PDB file of C-alpha atoms in Angstrom:
ATOM      1  CA  MET A 518     104.123  99.297  90.242  1.00 91.00           C
ATOM      2  CA  ILE A 519     101.838  96.267  90.403  1.00 95.00           C
ATOM      3  CA  ILE A 520     103.414  93.183  88.783  1.00 97.00           C
ATOM      4  CA  VAL A 521     100.721  91.049  87.167  1.00 98.00           C
ATOM      5  CA  LYS A 522     101.298  87.291  87.055  1.00 98.00           C
ATOM      6  CA  THR A 523     100.377  84.900  84.261  1.00 98.00           C
ATOM      7  CA  LYS A 524      98.244  81.864  85.086  1.00 96.00           C
ATOM      8  CA  GLU A 525     101.390  79.735  84.811  1.00 98.00           C
ATOM      9  CA  GLU A 526     103.209  81.962  87.291  1.00 98.00           C
ATOM     10  CA  ILE A 527     100.252  81.832  89.672  1.00 98.00           C
ATOM     11  CA  GLU A 528     100.467  78.036  89.639  1.00 96.00           C
ATOM     12  CA  LEU A 529     104.163  78.248  90.517  1.00 98.00           C
ATOM     13  CA  MET A 530     103.240  80.602  93.341  1.00 98.00           C
ATOM     14  CA  ARG A 531     100.649  78.114  94.547  1.00 97.00           C
ATOM     15  CA  LEU A 532     103.429  75.535  94.928  1.00 97.00           C
ATOM     16  CA  SER A 533     105.527  78.013  96.925  1.00 98.00           C
ATOM     17  CA  ALA A 534     102.553  78.872  99.125  1.00 98.00           C
ATOM     18  CA  LEU A 535     101.795  75.199  99.741  1.00 97.00           C
ATOM     19  CA  VAL A 536     105.354  74.583 100.961  1.00 98.00           C
ATOM     20  CA  VAL A 537     104.614  77.129 103.683  1.00 98.00           C
ATOM     21  CA  SER A 538     101.180  75.630 104.338  1.00 98.00           C
ATOM     22  CA  LYS A 539     102.705  72.169 104.783  1.00 98.00           C
ATOM     23  CA  THR A 540     105.365  73.626 107.086  1.00 98.00           C
ATOM     24  CA  LEU A 541     102.684  75.183 109.308  1.00 98.00           C
ATOM     25  CA  GLY A 542     100.838  71.857 109.286  1.00 98.00           C
ATOM     26  CA  MET A 543     103.986  70.053 110.443  1.00 98.00           C
ATOM     27  CA  LEU A 544     104.526  72.645 113.180  1.00 98.00           C
ATOM     28  CA  ALA A 545     100.919  72.343 114.384  1.00 98.00           C
ATOM     29  CA  LYS A 546     101.797  69.011 116.021  1.00 97.00           C
ATOM     30  CA  GLU A 547     104.889  70.506 117.670  1.00 98.00           C
ATOM     31  CA  VAL A 548     103.414  73.666 119.222  1.00 98.00           C
ATOM     32  CA  LYS A 549     102.948  72.686 122.855  1.00 97.00           C
ATOM     33  CA  ALA A 550     103.988  73.716 126.340  1.00 98.00           C
ATOM     34  CA  GLY A 551     107.717  73.198 126.964  1.00 98.00           C
ATOM     35  CA  VAL A 552     108.770  73.618 123.338  1.00 98.00           C
ATOM     36  CA  THR A 553     110.868  76.651 122.417  1.00 98.00           C
ATOM     37  CA  THR A 554     110.382  78.736 119.306  1.00 98.00           C
ATOM     38  CA  ASN A 555     114.065  78.116 118.475  1.00 98.00           C
ATOM     39  CA  GLN A 556     113.229  74.409 118.296  1.00 98.00           C
ATOM     40  CA  LEU A 557     110.285  75.166 116.005  1.00 98.00           C
ATOM     41  CA  ASP A 558     112.546  77.318 113.841  1.00 98.00           C
ATOM     42  CA  LYS A 559     115.040  74.477 113.310  1.00 98.00           C
ATOM     43  CA  LEU A 560     112.247  72.039 112.437  1.00 98.00           C
ATOM     44  CA  ALA A 561     110.818  74.501 109.912  1.00 98.00           C
ATOM     45  CA  GLU A 562     114.125  75.172 108.177  1.00 98.00           C
ATOM     46  CA  ASP A 563     114.873  71.468 107.781  1.00 98.00           C
ATOM     47  CA  PHE A 564     111.347  70.788 106.511  1.00 98.00           C
ATOM     48  CA  ILE A 565     111.376  73.613 103.933  1.00 98.00           C
ATOM     49  CA  ARG A 566     114.756  72.547 102.546  1.00 98.00           C
ATOM     50  CA  ALA A 567     113.520  68.947 102.324  1.00 98.00           C
ATOM     51  CA  GLN A 568     110.682  70.213 100.083  1.00 97.00           C
ATOM     52  CA  GLY A 569     113.232  71.581  97.604  1.00 97.00           C
ATOM     53  CA  ALA A 570     112.656  75.172  98.702  1.00 98.00           C
ATOM     54  CA  LEU A 571     114.635  77.807 100.598  1.00 98.00           C
ATOM     55  CA  PRO A 572     113.520  79.572 103.787  1.00 98.00           C
ATOM     56  CA  GLY A 573     112.033  82.805 102.496  1.00 98.00           C
ATOM     57  CA  PHE A 574     112.748  84.961 105.538  1.00 98.00           C
ATOM     58  CA  LYS A 575     116.252  83.846 106.510  1.00 97.00           C
ATOM     59  CA  GLY A 576     118.714  86.481 105.334  1.00 97.00           C
ATOM     60  CA  LEU A 577     115.982  88.722 103.941  1.00 97.00           C
ATOM     61  CA  TYR A 578     116.522  92.202 105.413  1.00 96.00           C
ATOM     62  CA  ASP A 579     119.151  90.423 107.586  1.00 96.00           C
ATOM     63  CA  CYS A 580     116.484  88.288 109.262  1.00 97.00           C
ATOM     64  CA  PRO A 581     118.347  85.628 111.298  1.00 97.00           C
ATOM     65  CA  SER A 582     115.609  82.991 111.336  1.00 98.00           C
ATOM     66  CA  THR A 583     113.334  80.840 109.185  1.00 98.00           C
ATOM     67  CA  LEU A 584     110.258  81.658 111.264  1.00 98.00           C
ATOM     68  CA  LEU A 585     108.956  84.764 112.941  1.00 98.00           C
ATOM     69  CA  CYS A 586     107.266  83.624 116.152  1.00 98.00           C
ATOM     70  CA  SER A 587     105.194  86.224 117.990  1.00 98.00           C
ATOM     71  CA  VAL A 588     104.014  85.145 121.442  1.00 98.00           C
ATOM     72  CA  ASN A 589     101.073  86.718 123.315  1.00 98.00           C
ATOM     73  CA  GLU A 590     101.495  90.534 123.169  1.00 98.00           C
ATOM     74  CA  ALA A 591     103.964  90.263 120.267  1.00 98.00           C
ATOM     75  CA  VAL A 592     102.138  91.334 117.102  1.00 98.00           C
ATOM     76  CA  VAL A 593     104.579  90.224 114.390  1.00 98.00           C
ATOM     77  CA  HIS A 594     108.309  89.830 113.646  1.00 98.00           C
ATOM     78  CA  GLY A 595     109.070  88.020 116.889  1.00 98.00           C
ATOM     79  CA  LEU A 596     112.490  86.348 116.722  1.00 98.00           C
ATOM     80  CA  PRO A 597     112.692  82.724 117.913  1.00 98.00           C
ATOM     81  CA  THR A 598     114.082  82.322 121.442  1.00 97.00           C
ATOM     82  CA  ASP A 599     114.907  79.642 124.022  1.00 98.00           C
ATOM     83  CA  ARG A 600     111.888  80.589 126.174  1.00 97.00           C
ATOM     84  CA  PRO A 601     109.648  77.505 126.467  1.00 98.00           C
ATOM     85  CA  LEU A 602     106.038  78.026 125.451  1.00 98.00           C
ATOM     86  CA  GLU A 603     103.589  77.827 128.348  1.00 98.00           C
ATOM     87  CA  ASP A 604     100.035  76.597 128.693  1.00 98.00           C
ATOM     88  CA  GLY A 605      97.697  79.464 127.805  1.00 98.00           C
ATOM     89  CA  ASP A 606     100.124  81.170 125.424  1.00 98.00           C
ATOM     90  CA  ILE A 607      99.286  82.004 121.838  1.00 98.00           C
ATOM     91  CA  VAL A 608     101.957  82.124 119.151  1.00 98.00           C
ATOM     92  CA  SER A 609     101.638  83.568 115.679  1.00 98.00           C
ATOM     93  CA  ILE A 610     103.990  81.721 113.336  1.00 98.00           C
ATOM     94  CA  ASP A 611     104.815  83.590 110.136  1.00 98.00           C
ATOM     95  CA  CYS A 612     106.753  81.621 107.541  1.00 98.00           C
ATOM     96  CA  GLY A 613     108.070  82.172 104.036  1.00 98.00           C
ATOM     97  CA  ALA A 614     109.486  79.913 101.336  1.00 98.00           C
ATOM     98  CA  LEU A 615     111.226  80.579  98.033  1.00 98.00           C
ATOM     99  CA  MET A 616     110.759  78.024  95.264  1.00 98.00           C
ATOM    100  CA  ASN A 617     110.693  78.300  91.462  1.00 95.00           C
ATOM    101  CA  GLU A 618     111.834  81.928  91.933  1.00 97.00           C
ATOM    102  CA  PHE A 619     108.576  82.832  93.694  1.00 98.00           C
ATOM    103  CA  TYR A 620     107.767  83.425  97.348  1.00 98.00           C
ATOM    104  CA  GLY A 621     105.066  81.996  99.555  1.00 98.00           C
ATOM    105  CA  ASP A 622     104.225  83.902 102.761  1.00 98.00           C
ATOM    106  CA  HIS A 623     101.699  82.575 105.219  1.00 96.00           C
ATOM    107  CA  ALA A 624     100.845  82.824 108.941  1.00 98.00           C
ATOM    108  CA  TYR A 625      98.695  81.121 111.569  1.00 98.00           C
ATOM    109  CA  THR A 626      98.109  81.858 115.263  1.00 98.00           C
ATOM    110  CA  PHE A 627      98.299  78.716 117.401  1.00 98.00           C
ATOM    111  CA  GLU A 628      96.902  78.097 120.882  1.00 98.00           C
ATOM    112  CA  VAL A 629      99.177  76.445 123.445  1.00 98.00           C
ATOM    113  CA  GLY A 630      97.091  74.247 125.710  1.00 96.00           C
ATOM    114  CA  GLU A 631      94.059  75.949 127.260  1.00 96.00           C
ATOM    115  CA  VAL A 632      93.674  79.576 126.212  1.00 98.00           C
ATOM    116  CA  ASP A 633      91.364  81.967 128.064  1.00 97.00           C
ATOM    117  CA  PRO A 634      87.953  82.743 126.493  1.00 98.00           C
ATOM    118  CA  GLU A 635      88.764  86.399 125.725  1.00 98.00           C
ATOM    119  CA  THR A 636      91.839  85.419 123.733  1.00 98.00           C
ATOM    120  CA  LYS A 637      89.921  82.656 121.983  1.00 98.00           C
ATOM    121  CA  LYS A 638      87.389  85.218 120.823  1.00 98.00           C
ATOM    122  CA  LEU A 639      90.160  87.514 119.546  1.00 98.00           C
ATOM    123  CA  ILE A 640      91.560  84.596 117.535  1.00 98.00           C
ATOM    124  CA  GLU A 641      88.134  83.772 116.124  1.00 98.00           C
ATOM    125  CA  VAL A 642      87.328  87.355 115.122  1.00 98.00           C
ATOM    126  CA  THR A 643      90.743  87.907 113.548  1.00 98.00           C
ATOM    127  CA  LYS A 644      90.435  84.770 111.426  1.00 98.00           C
ATOM    128  CA  GLU A 645      86.931  85.803 110.405  1.00 98.00           C
ATOM    129  CA  SER A 646      88.297  89.187 109.345  1.00 98.00           C
ATOM    130  CA  LEU A 647      90.852  87.482 107.084  1.00 98.00           C
ATOM    131  CA  TYR A 648      88.067  85.960 104.998  1.00 98.00           C
ATOM    132  CA  VAL A 649      85.962  89.119 105.205  1.00 98.00           C
ATOM    133  CA  GLY A 650      88.911  90.923 103.628  1.00 98.00           C
ATOM    134  CA  ILE A 651      89.630  88.250 101.019  1.00 98.00           C
ATOM    135  CA  ARG A 652      86.000  88.425  99.897  1.00 98.00           C
ATOM    136  CA  GLU A 653      86.571  92.066  98.866  1.00 98.00           C
ATOM    137  CA  PHE A 654      89.633  91.218  96.722  1.00 98.00           C
ATOM    138  CA  LYS A 655      87.757  91.093  93.416  1.00 97.00           C
ATOM    139  CA  SER A 656      87.443  92.900  90.099  1.00 96.00           C
ATOM    140  CA  GLY A 657      86.083  96.426  90.423  1.00 95.00           C
ATOM    141  CA  ASN A 658      87.273  96.856  94.001  1.00 98.00           C
ATOM    142  CA  ARG A 659      90.232  98.729  95.435  1.00 98.00           C
ATOM    143  CA  VAL A 660      92.723  98.348  98.270  1.00 98.00           C
ATOM    144  CA  GLY A 661      90.538 100.422 100.585  1.00 98.00           C
ATOM    145  CA  ASP A 662      87.638  97.996 100.199  1.00 98.00           C
ATOM    146  CA  VAL A 663      89.665  95.160 101.733  1.00 98.00           C
ATOM    147  CA  GLY A 664      91.049  97.365 104.496  1.00 98.00           C
ATOM    148  CA  TYR A 665      87.651  98.808 105.366  1.00 98.00           C
ATOM    149  CA  ALA A 666      86.064  95.354 105.589  1.00 98.00           C
ATOM    150  CA  ILE A 667      88.728  94.053 107.976  1.00 98.00           C
ATOM    151  CA  GLN A 668      88.732  97.226 110.083  1.00 98.00           C
ATOM    152  CA  ASN A 669      84.962  97.355 110.390  1.00 98.00           C
ATOM    153  CA  HIS A 670      84.695  93.677 111.338  1.00 98.00           C
ATOM    154  CA  CYS A 671      87.260  94.013 114.132  1.00 98.00           C
ATOM    155  CA  GLU A 672      86.675  97.503 115.502  1.00 98.00           C
ATOM    156  CA  THR A 673      82.930  96.934 115.929  1.00 98.00           C
ATOM    157  CA  GLN A 674      83.901  94.185 118.386  1.00 97.00           C
ATOM    158  CA  GLY A 675      86.241  96.435 120.313  1.00 97.00           C
ATOM    159  CA  TYR A 676      89.600  95.364 118.926  1.00 98.00           C
ATOM    160  CA  GLY A 677      92.542  97.460 117.738  1.00 98.00           C
ATOM    161  CA  VAL A 678      93.659  97.282 114.096  1.00 98.00           C
ATOM    162  CA  VAL A 679      97.410  97.783 113.729  1.00 98.00           C
ATOM    163  CA  ARG A 680      98.297 100.709 111.448  1.00 97.00           C
ATOM    164  CA  GLU A 681     102.087 100.503 111.219  1.00 96.00           C
ATOM    165  CA  LEU A 682     102.198  97.070 109.542  1.00 97.00           C
ATOM    166  CA  VAL A 683     100.311  95.990 106.430  1.00 98.00           C
ATOM    167  CA  GLY A 684      99.864  93.212 103.897  1.00 98.00           C
ATOM    168  CA  HIS A 685     101.530  93.435 100.505  1.00 98.00           C
ATOM    169  CA  GLY A 686     101.893  92.249  96.956  1.00 98.00           C
ATOM    170  CA  LEU A 687     103.824  89.016  96.504  1.00 98.00           C
ATOM    171  CA  GLY A 688     105.833  87.437  93.704  1.00 98.00           C
ATOM    172  CA  ARG A 689     109.501  87.176  92.791  1.00 98.00           C
ATOM    173  CA  LYS A 690     110.043  89.545  95.698  1.00 98.00           C
ATOM    174  CA  MET A 691     108.622  89.021  99.161  1.00 98.00           C
ATOM    175  CA  HIS A 692     107.209  92.544  99.204  1.00 98.00           C
ATOM    176  CA  GLU A 693     105.734  94.038  96.052  1.00 98.00           C
ATOM    177  CA  ASP A 694     103.096  96.660  95.328  1.00 97.00           C
ATOM    178  CA  PRO A 695     100.467  97.287  96.483  1.00 98.00           C
ATOM    179  CA  GLU A 696     100.557  97.708 100.235  1.00 98.00           C
ATOM    180  CA  MET A 697      97.423  96.104 101.733  1.00 98.00           C
ATOM    181  CA  PRO A 698      96.446  97.888 104.975  1.00 98.00           C
ATOM    182  CA  ASN A 699      93.918  96.309 107.331  1.00 98.00           C
ATOM    183  CA  TYR A 700      92.118  99.649 107.574  1.00 98.00           C
ATOM    184  CA  GLY A 701      90.860 102.134 105.001  1.00 97.00           C
ATOM    185  CA  ARG A 702      87.960 103.690 103.167  1.00 97.00           C
ATOM    186  CA  ARG A 703      85.811 102.059 100.527  1.00 97.00           C
ATOM    187  CA  GLY A 704      86.623 103.015  96.957  1.00 97.00           C
ATOM    188  CA  ARG A 705      90.078 104.350  97.813  1.00 97.00           C
ATOM    189  CA  GLY A 706      93.530 103.112  96.829  1.00 97.00           C
ATOM    190  CA  LYS A 707      94.866 101.121  93.904  1.00 97.00           C
ATOM    191  CA  LYS A 708      92.398  99.194  91.779  1.00 97.00           C
ATOM    192  CA  PHE A 709      92.662  95.426  91.680  1.00 98.00           C
ATOM    193  CA  ILE A 710      93.910  93.939  88.399  1.00 97.00           C
ATOM    194  CA  GLU A 711      93.466  90.422  87.018  1.00 98.00           C
ATOM    195  CA  GLY A 712      96.581  88.389  87.836  1.00 98.00           C
ATOM    196  CA  MET A 713      97.512  90.294  90.999  1.00 98.00           C
ATOM    197  CA  VAL A 714      98.806  88.241  93.920  1.00 98.00           C
ATOM    198  CA  VAL A 715      98.718  89.683  97.431  1.00 98.00           C
ATOM    199  CA  ALA A 716      99.299  88.619 101.009  1.00 98.00           C
ATOM    200  CA  ILE A 717      96.289  89.628 103.095  1.00 98.00           C
ATOM    201  CA  GLU A 718      97.192  89.537 106.789  1.00 98.00           C
ATOM    202  CA  PRO A 719      95.076  91.094 109.534  1.00 98.00           C
ATOM    203  CA  MET A 720      97.079  91.926 112.678  1.00 98.00           C
ATOM    204  CA  ILE A 721      94.520  92.595 115.390  1.00 98.00           C
ATOM    205  CA  ASN A 722      95.113  93.581 119.026  1.00 98.00           C
ATOM    206  CA  GLY A 723      92.968  92.767 122.025  1.00 98.00           C
ATOM    207  CA  GLY A 724      93.188  96.386 123.162  1.00 98.00           C
ATOM    208  CA  THR A 725      94.758  99.486 121.668  1.00 98.00           C
ATOM    209  CA  HIS A 726      95.911  99.492 118.051  1.00 98.00           C
ATOM    210  CA  ARG A 727      99.155 101.171 119.151  1.00 98.00           C
ATOM    211  CA  VAL A 728     102.403  99.195 119.060  1.00 98.00           C
ATOM    212  CA  LYS A 729     106.119  99.578 119.762  1.00 98.00           C
ATOM    213  CA  GLN A 730     109.300  97.828 118.638  1.00 97.00           C
ATOM    214  CA  LEU A 731     111.561  96.000 121.102  1.00 96.00           C
ATOM    215  CA  LYS A 732     115.301  96.587 121.369  1.00 94.00           C
ATOM    216  CA  ASP A 733     116.035  93.494 119.243  1.00 94.00           C
ATOM    217  CA  GLY A 734     115.070  95.638 116.261  1.00 95.00           C
ATOM    218  CA  TRP A 735     112.464  93.124 115.108  1.00 97.00           C
ATOM    219  CA  THR A 736     109.734  92.217 117.566  1.00 97.00           C
ATOM    220  CA  ILE A 737     106.638  94.446 117.502  1.00 98.00           C
ATOM    221  CA  VAL A 738     104.451  94.331 120.637  1.00 98.00           C
ATOM    222  CA  THR A 739     101.188  95.909 121.717  1.00 98.00           C
ATOM    223  CA  LEU A 740     101.613  99.108 123.702  1.00 98.00           C
ATOM    224  CA  ASP A 741      99.211  97.979 126.440  1.00 98.00           C
ATOM    225  CA  GLY A 742     100.567  94.426 126.743  1.00 98.00           C
ATOM    226  CA  LYS A 743      97.326  92.794 125.600  1.00 98.00           C
ATOM    227  CA  PRO A 744      97.494  89.847 123.183  1.00 98.00           C
ATOM    228  CA  SER A 745      97.619  90.209 119.426  1.00 98.00           C
ATOM    229  CA  VAL A 746      96.585  87.769 116.682  1.00 98.00           C
ATOM    230  CA  HIS A 747      97.857  87.411 113.118  1.00 98.00           C
ATOM    231  CA  PHE A 748      96.589  85.310 110.207  1.00 98.00           C
ATOM    232  CA  GLU A 749      97.767  85.472 106.590  1.00 98.00           C
ATOM    233  CA  HIS A 750      96.842  83.975 103.216  1.00 98.00           C
ATOM    234  CA  ASP A 751      98.310  84.371  99.732  1.00 98.00           C
ATOM    235  CA  VAL A 752      95.544  85.278  97.299  1.00 98.00           C
ATOM    236  CA  ALA A 753      95.473  85.675  93.500  1.00 98.00           C
ATOM    237  CA  LEU A 754      92.871  87.505  91.428  1.00 98.00           C
ATOM    238  CA  VAL A 755      91.730  84.877  88.913  1.00 97.00           C
ATOM    239  CA  ASP A 756      88.763  85.378  86.592  1.00 96.00           C
ATOM    240  CA  GLY A 757      87.795  88.408  88.644  1.00 97.00           C
ATOM    241  CA  LYS A 758      87.564  86.492  91.940  1.00 97.00           C
ATOM    242  CA  PRO A 759      89.892  85.768  94.874  1.00 98.00           C
ATOM    243  CA  GLU A 760      91.706  82.437  94.641  1.00 97.00           C
ATOM    244  CA  ILE A 761      93.524  81.352  97.818  1.00 98.00           C
ATOM    245  CA  LEU A 762      96.926  79.853  97.000  1.00 97.00           C
ATOM    246  CA  SER A 763      97.828  78.939 100.603  1.00 98.00           C
ATOM    247  CA  THR A 764      95.715  76.818 102.936  1.00 98.00           C
ATOM    248  CA  PHE A 765      95.144  76.078 106.606  1.00 98.00           C
ATOM    249  CA  ALA A 766      94.042  72.550 105.677  1.00 97.00           C
ATOM    250  CA  TYR A 767      97.323  70.966 106.818  1.00 98.00           C
ATOM    251  CA  VAL A 768      97.062  72.733 110.180  1.00 98.00           C
ATOM    252  CA  TYR A 769      93.465  71.619 110.568  1.00 98.00           C
ATOM    253  CA  GLU A 770      94.325  68.039 109.637  1.00 97.00           C
ATOM    254  CA  ALA A 771      97.041  67.992 112.306  1.00 98.00           C
ATOM    255  CA  LEU A 772      94.740  69.501 114.943  1.00 97.00           C
ATOM    256  CA  GLY A 773      91.655  67.456 114.038  1.00 97.00           C
ATOM    257  CA  ILE A 774      89.645  70.521 112.983  1.00 96.00           C
ATOM    258  CA  THR A 775      86.909  70.323 110.347  1.00 95.00           C
ATOM    259  CA  SER A 776      86.366  73.509 108.339  1.00 95.00           C
ATOM    260  CA  ASP A 777      84.900  74.587 104.999  1.00 94.00           C
ATOM    261  CA  GLU A 778      85.946  78.251 105.386  1.00 95.00           C
ATOM    262  CA  GLU A 779      88.233  78.211 102.329  1.00 96.00           C
ATOM    263  CA  ASN A 780      85.854  76.494  99.921  1.00 94.00           C
ATOM    264  CA  GLU A 781      84.344  79.640  98.396  1.00 94.00           C
ATOM    265  CA  PHE A 782      87.818  80.877  97.485  1.00 94.00           C
ATOM    266  CA  ARG A 783      88.970  77.769  95.622  1.00 89.00           C
ATOM    267  CA  GLN A 784      88.316  77.338  91.919  1.00 77.00           C
ATOM    268  CA  GLN A 785      90.097  73.998  91.930  1.00 67.00           C
ATOM    269  CA  ALA A 786      90.052  71.176  94.446  1.00 59.00           C
ATOM    270  CA  LEU A 787      92.842  71.046  97.024  1.00 66.00           C
ATOM    271  CA  ILE A 788      94.504  67.647  97.209  1.00 59.00           C
ATOM    272  CA  LEU A 789      96.324  67.019 100.489  1.00 62.00           C
TER     273      LEU A 789
END
């Protein structure tokens, strides 16, 4: 069952999402060669608690960490480790926060030092597909419209769209209805309703779409060992249009990146 949020609840969810956005922005300065994902995890937990929120992942489904850090061929759900990041790595950092009884859930794929051109292109296309999908989250459309848009954007460029893992509704629970696959057929699936909030999160592989789970019971990796990229935004349906509640602005500020990619999805100004 889809749980519709009031405008007041959506504003509370925006605050939860922004805790995660600020956490990713803080981490952006720390992601570098020689740093371990366990170190990043500790920084994130301390930062989230200092914001008056709780780590959204820690303890959820027995998750042992604040962050899920997926390096190179890891798609999602990578547990933090003591392995130092190396120049040329990529790391998808997925983070959640619980505040005001609502969850924020947000992810960004970071480059460590100099990344090869093929991987850079995979990152670029995956991030493009995130906004291609968000654009289809509007009144009159259905779940399949978002999935089709993401799938078409990525598969036409030769990439694999993961099937086993999907986006989801978001609210007082981390995972609510509907499931939001990154593949599908136009006009199929549940219809979008005013007040819905979803996490749209393309998980795109540089080769095959097929994946497997490691023995840790968490980490999902590509079957062919090629890199995978993951981006995620929290999006509400407001006045029939997609309104992004999370933001990459804090990451971009930390990395010195100028971007207007989110502007069309904001009905109110974002104040950093």
